[in-house]
């Protein structure tokens, strides 16, 4: 049967139904076979309906009297016997029904049926998120804020209940099932045209890879955001065609590289990923001796970037299994303490990085380091989102939080893919290029510009589409004008234009638009409204483009 919950109910209640049917049958046949007497003394035989009616209210202990006439002694003896049979049958059946209602298998099947119906009725863009924890909770909240619906698969019953208690608006359908189960992925809508991505950010790399393989088999076109913490997995995911591969430790090492060489571009990255606002004075990591506590996955990535930048570094690790015996740059220690830091020349060090998995230990290490060297730059790895306030008020110079990085990277890569591509292109630019852009954004828009993507098509830019089809030339600069006064520049800065497979970084405003162009703007909320009106309304478009010349000036 297609309805598993109905099949389960029928299967579980088969015996109780048979007990009731047999009890009723015996009772009714007995009453029909026994002769009765009418009120005037004439003999009569009960009809099947009369017998069923009498047994119905008697068996359920309601009681209503002898009907249709007073019973004879033989009838009363029979009723006295069968009443125990039918009442016990009802008690057994009611108990079975109550037990069934508490059956976890049935509850899951009913929940699954409800989930399937909710997903089937989704007529909006949505994401499938695997697992519910502190990280994916933030992704859900940000996705809903961006206008994307969310569907969740979670195996743990307690976490399922936790999500249901959140009362998200709009509702977030959740299915309790194995996250790598192909059937679970399929009923979660992975084949739906509205499914715009699947997110898998588990610590287990093998599980992430299994999910990626299964998802690509079911629907090769669905974009995947998969966490990877090793080069091998990253290569395998790339070969598989996974669109978004997220290695938080590689991102952290990239941030360290940018902070050493291009602090302005690093600041742009923090702004793009909603980790910070734009600042005129960027924080730049100094050169000198680096002491890094922890040589796990994050430590190994930091080792690569420091070696690439010819920076002297001393690493320390208490877990021997994490370190190759031939690695001379890593000290094996029994514990992290003041004597250990002194033996590593902490007094001469420029920077200390506490990159262990223990937040309390990281805070303790940095506190101890500052007691020995007051001028040292402190960098911490923060593991738990809930501890953010503790780190924030500990006066640490640099805080790297893998969970926060994953949250913002995932949202940007799926919901705002152009901004993700923009920062990728920016990383190859010079510090002078980045500093110039930061200053321009600060002067033109402010310290916290909004990021907005526009697709030149019939849905988002109908007025421009019509103008292009009529062989009119519409320039990118049309979006930089205010609707109330076209001679005034708006708070808009085009960051990236994609045309087919070609990308134009910081495109010129006199660039003519074509159908299919995708544009990324840095702007304000008010200016976004102007952009949308200009793109959709032919009268607004005509107003801002009437006197626009090829050189970007107004007549």
CSV table of C-alpha atoms in Angstrom, one decimal, residues 187-414:
chain,number,residue,atom,x,y,z
A,187,UNK,CA,10.8,12.5,-0.4
A,188,UNK,CA,12.5,15.7,0.9
A,189,UNK,CA,12.1,17.1,-2.6
A,190,UNK,CA,15.6,16.8,-4.0
A,191,UNK,CA,14.1,16.2,-7.4
A,192,UNK,CA,11.8,19.2,-7.2
A,193,UNK,CA,12.4,22.1,-9.5
A,194,UNK,CA,12.1,24.4,-6.5
A,195,UNK,CA,15.0,22.7,-4.7
A,196,UNK,CA,17.9,25.1,-4.9
A,197,UNK,CA,20.5,23.3,-2.9
A,198,UNK,CA,21.4,20.6,-0.3
A,199,UNK,CA,23.6,21.3,2.7
A,200,UNK,CA,25.7,18.7,4.5
A,201,UNK,CA,28.2,20.0,7.1
A,202,UNK,CA,28.9,17.0,9.2
A,203,UNK,CA,32.3,16.5,11.0
A,204,UNK,CA,32.5,13.0,9.4
A,205,UNK,CA,34.1,13.5,6.0
A,206,UNK,CA,33.1,10.0,4.8
A,207,UNK,CA,29.5,10.7,5.6
A,208,UNK,CA,29.6,14.0,3.7
A,209,UNK,CA,31.0,12.2,0.7
A,210,UNK,CA,28.4,9.4,0.9
A,211,UNK,CA,25.7,12.0,0.9
A,212,UNK,CA,27.2,13.9,-2.0
A,213,UNK,CA,27.4,10.7,-4.1
A,214,UNK,CA,23.8,9.7,-3.2
A,215,UNK,CA,22.5,13.2,-4.0
A,216,UNK,CA,24.3,13.5,-7.3
A,217,UNK,CA,22.9,10.1,-8.4
A,218,UNK,CA,19.3,11.1,-7.5
A,219,UNK,CA,19.5,14.5,-9.0
A,220,UNK,CA,22.8,15.6,-10.7
A,221,UNK,CA,21.5,19.2,-11.2
A,222,UNK,CA,20.9,20.1,-7.6
A,223,UNK,CA,23.7,22.3,-6.1
A,224,UNK,CA,25.4,20.8,-3.1
A,225,UNK,CA,27.2,22.6,-0.2
A,226,UNK,CA,29.5,19.9,1.3
A,227,UNK,CA,32.0,20.3,4.2
A,228,UNK,CA,35.4,18.9,3.6
A,229,UNK,CA,38.4,19.0,6.0
A,230,UNK,CA,40.9,17.0,3.9
A,231,UNK,CA,42.6,17.5,0.5
A,232,UNK,CA,41.6,14.0,-0.5
A,233,UNK,CA,37.9,14.5,0.1
A,234,UNK,CA,38.1,17.9,-1.6
A,235,UNK,CA,39.6,16.3,-4.7
A,236,UNK,CA,36.9,13.6,-4.7
A,237,UNK,CA,34.1,16.1,-4.3
A,238,UNK,CA,35.5,18.2,-7.1
A,239,UNK,CA,35.7,15.1,-9.4
A,240,UNK,CA,32.1,14.4,-8.4
A,241,UNK,CA,31.0,17.8,-9.6
A,242,UNK,CA,30.1,19.3,-6.2
A,243,UNK,CA,29.5,23.0,-6.6
A,244,UNK,CA,30.3,24.3,-3.1
A,245,UNK,CA,33.1,22.6,-1.2
A,246,UNK,CA,33.6,24.2,2.2
A,247,UNK,CA,36.8,23.6,4.2
A,248,UNK,CA,36.6,25.9,7.3
A,249,UNK,CA,40.3,25.4,8.1
A,250,UNK,CA,41.4,26.2,4.6
A,251,UNK,CA,39.2,29.3,4.8
A,252,UNK,CA,40.9,30.3,8.1
A,253,UNK,CA,44.4,29.8,6.6
A,254,UNK,CA,43.3,31.9,3.6
A,255,UNK,CA,42.2,34.7,6.0
A,256,UNK,CA,45.6,34.6,7.7
A,257,UNK,CA,47.3,34.9,4.3
A,258,UNK,CA,45.1,37.9,3.4
A,259,UNK,CA,45.6,39.5,6.7
A,260,UNK,CA,49.4,39.2,6.3
A,261,UNK,CA,49.4,40.6,2.7
A,262,UNK,CA,46.1,42.2,1.8
A,263,UNK,CA,44.2,43.4,4.9
A,264,UNK,CA,41.8,45.5,2.8
A,265,UNK,CA,40.7,42.5,0.8
A,266,UNK,CA,40.5,40.5,4.0
A,267,UNK,CA,38.2,43.2,5.3
A,268,UNK,CA,36.1,43.0,2.2
A,269,UNK,CA,35.8,39.3,2.7
A,270,UNK,CA,34.6,39.7,6.3
A,271,UNK,CA,32.0,42.2,5.0
A,272,UNK,CA,30.8,40.0,2.1
A,273,UNK,CA,30.3,37.1,4.5
A,274,UNK,CA,28.5,39.3,7.1
A,275,UNK,CA,31.3,38.7,9.7
A,276,UNK,CA,32.1,42.4,10.1
A,277,UNK,CA,31.5,45.9,8.7
A,278,UNK,CA,33.9,47.8,6.4
A,279,UNK,CA,36.6,49.7,8.3
A,280,UNK,CA,39.1,52.3,7.1
A,281,UNK,CA,41.8,51.0,9.4
A,282,UNK,CA,42.2,47.2,8.8
A,283,UNK,CA,43.9,44.9,11.2
A,284,UNK,CA,47.1,43.4,9.7
A,285,UNK,CA,48.9,40.5,11.2
A,286,UNK,CA,52.6,41.3,11.8
A,287,UNK,CA,55.5,39.3,10.7
A,288,UNK,CA,57.9,37.7,13.2
A,289,UNK,CA,57.8,34.5,15.4
A,290,UNK,CA,54.5,32.7,15.5
A,291,UNK,CA,53.6,30.2,18.2
A,292,UNK,CA,50.7,27.9,17.2
A,293,UNK,CA,49.1,25.6,19.9
A,294,UNK,CA,47.4,22.7,18.3
A,295,UNK,CA,48.5,20.8,15.2
A,296,UNK,CA,45.2,19.2,14.1
A,297,UNK,CA,43.4,20.0,10.8
A,298,UNK,CA,43.5,23.7,11.5
A,299,UNK,CA,47.1,23.7,12.6
A,300,UNK,CA,48.2,21.9,9.4
A,301,UNK,CA,46.5,24.5,7.2
A,302,UNK,CA,48.1,27.3,9.2
A,303,UNK,CA,51.5,25.6,8.8
A,304,UNK,CA,51.1,25.7,5.0
A,305,UNK,CA,50.3,29.4,4.9
A,306,UNK,CA,53.0,30.5,7.3
A,307,UNK,CA,55.6,28.4,5.4
A,308,UNK,CA,54.4,30.0,2.1
A,309,UNK,CA,54.9,33.4,3.6
A,310,UNK,CA,58.4,32.6,5.0
A,311,UNK,CA,57.3,33.2,8.6
A,312,UNK,CA,59.1,31.5,11.4
A,313,UNK,CA,56.7,29.4,13.4
A,314,UNK,CA,56.8,27.0,16.3
A,315,UNK,CA,54.0,24.4,16.7
A,316,UNK,CA,53.1,22.5,19.8
A,317,UNK,CA,50.7,19.5,20.1
A,318,UNK,CA,49.9,17.2,23.1
A,319,UNK,CA,48.4,14.4,20.9
A,320,UNK,CA,51.3,12.4,19.4
A,321,UNK,CA,49.1,10.7,16.9
A,322,UNK,CA,48.4,13.9,15.1
A,323,UNK,CA,52.1,14.6,14.3
A,324,UNK,CA,54.5,12.8,12.0
A,325,UNK,CA,57.6,11.7,13.8
A,326,UNK,CA,59.8,13.4,11.1
A,327,UNK,CA,58.1,16.8,11.6
A,328,UNK,CA,60.8,19.0,13.2
A,329,UNK,CA,58.7,22.1,13.5
A,330,UNK,CA,56.2,20.6,16.0
A,331,UNK,CA,57.0,20.1,19.7
A,332,UNK,CA,55.2,17.2,21.4
A,333,UNK,CA,54.2,18.3,24.9
A,334,UNK,CA,52.4,16.6,27.8
A,335,UNK,CA,50.4,19.7,28.6
A,336,UNK,CA,50.0,23.4,27.7
A,337,UNK,CA,51.5,25.5,30.5
A,338,UNK,CA,53.6,28.6,31.2
A,339,UNK,CA,56.9,26.7,31.2
A,340,UNK,CA,56.1,25.2,27.8
A,341,UNK,CA,55.4,28.7,26.3
A,342,UNK,CA,58.6,30.1,27.8
A,343,UNK,CA,60.6,27.2,26.2
A,344,UNK,CA,59.1,28.2,22.8
A,345,UNK,CA,60.5,31.8,23.2
A,346,UNK,CA,57.0,33.4,23.9
A,347,UNK,CA,58.8,36.6,25.1
A,348,UNK,CA,60.1,37.1,21.5
A,349,UNK,CA,57.0,36.0,19.7
A,350,UNK,CA,54.9,38.4,17.6
A,351,UNK,CA,51.7,36.2,17.4
A,352,UNK,CA,50.3,33.3,19.4
A,353,UNK,CA,47.5,31.2,17.8
A,354,UNK,CA,45.4,29.0,20.2
A,355,UNK,CA,43.9,26.5,17.8
A,356,UNK,CA,42.8,23.6,19.9
A,357,UNK,CA,39.3,22.0,20.1
A,358,UNK,CA,38.9,23.2,23.7
A,359,UNK,CA,37.6,26.8,24.0
A,360,UNK,CA,38.5,27.0,27.7
A,361,UNK,CA,42.0,25.9,27.0
A,362,UNK,CA,42.4,28.4,24.1
A,363,UNK,CA,41.3,31.2,26.4
A,364,UNK,CA,43.7,30.1,29.1
A,365,UNK,CA,46.6,29.8,26.7
A,366,UNK,CA,46.1,33.4,25.4
A,367,UNK,CA,45.8,34.7,29.0
A,368,UNK,CA,49.0,33.1,30.0
A,369,UNK,CA,50.8,34.3,26.9
A,370,UNK,CA,49.8,37.9,27.6
A,371,UNK,CA,51.1,37.7,31.1
A,372,UNK,CA,54.5,36.8,29.7
A,373,UNK,CA,54.4,39.0,26.6
A,374,UNK,CA,52.1,42.0,26.9
A,375,UNK,CA,52.7,43.1,23.3
A,376,UNK,CA,51.9,39.7,21.7
A,377,UNK,CA,49.0,39.5,19.1
A,378,UNK,CA,46.5,36.9,20.2
A,379,UNK,CA,44.6,34.7,17.8
A,380,UNK,CA,41.9,32.2,19.0
A,381,UNK,CA,39.9,29.4,17.5
A,382,UNK,CA,36.4,29.4,18.9
A,383,UNK,CA,34.6,26.1,18.6
A,384,UNK,CA,31.2,26.6,20.1
A,385,UNK,CA,28.7,29.3,18.9
A,386,UNK,CA,27.4,29.7,22.4
A,387,UNK,CA,30.8,30.8,23.7
A,388,UNK,CA,30.9,33.8,21.4
A,389,UNK,CA,30.3,36.4,24.2
A,390,UNK,CA,33.1,34.9,26.3
A,391,UNK,CA,35.6,35.4,23.5
A,392,UNK,CA,34.2,38.7,22.5
A,393,UNK,CA,34.9,40.2,25.9
A,394,UNK,CA,38.3,38.6,26.4
A,395,UNK,CA,40.1,41.3,24.3
A,396,UNK,CA,41.4,38.8,21.8
A,397,UNK,CA,42.8,40.5,18.7
A,398,UNK,CA,41.7,37.8,16.2
A,399,UNK,CA,38.9,35.3,16.6
A,400,UNK,CA,38.4,32.4,14.0
A,401,UNK,CA,35.2,30.5,14.4
A,402,UNK,CA,34.8,27.6,11.9
A,403,UNK,CA,31.1,27.3,12.6
A,404,UNK,CA,30.3,31.0,11.8
A,405,UNK,CA,32.5,30.7,8.7
A,406,UNK,CA,30.5,27.7,7.5
A,407,UNK,CA,27.2,29.5,8.2
A,408,UNK,CA,27.9,32.6,6.2
A,409,UNK,CA,29.9,30.8,3.5
A,410,UNK,CA,27.0,28.4,2.9
A,411,UNK,CA,24.3,31.1,2.8
A,412,UNK,CA,26.4,33.3,0.4
A,413,UNK,CA,27.4,30.4,-1.9
A,414,UNK,CA,23.8,29.2,-2.3
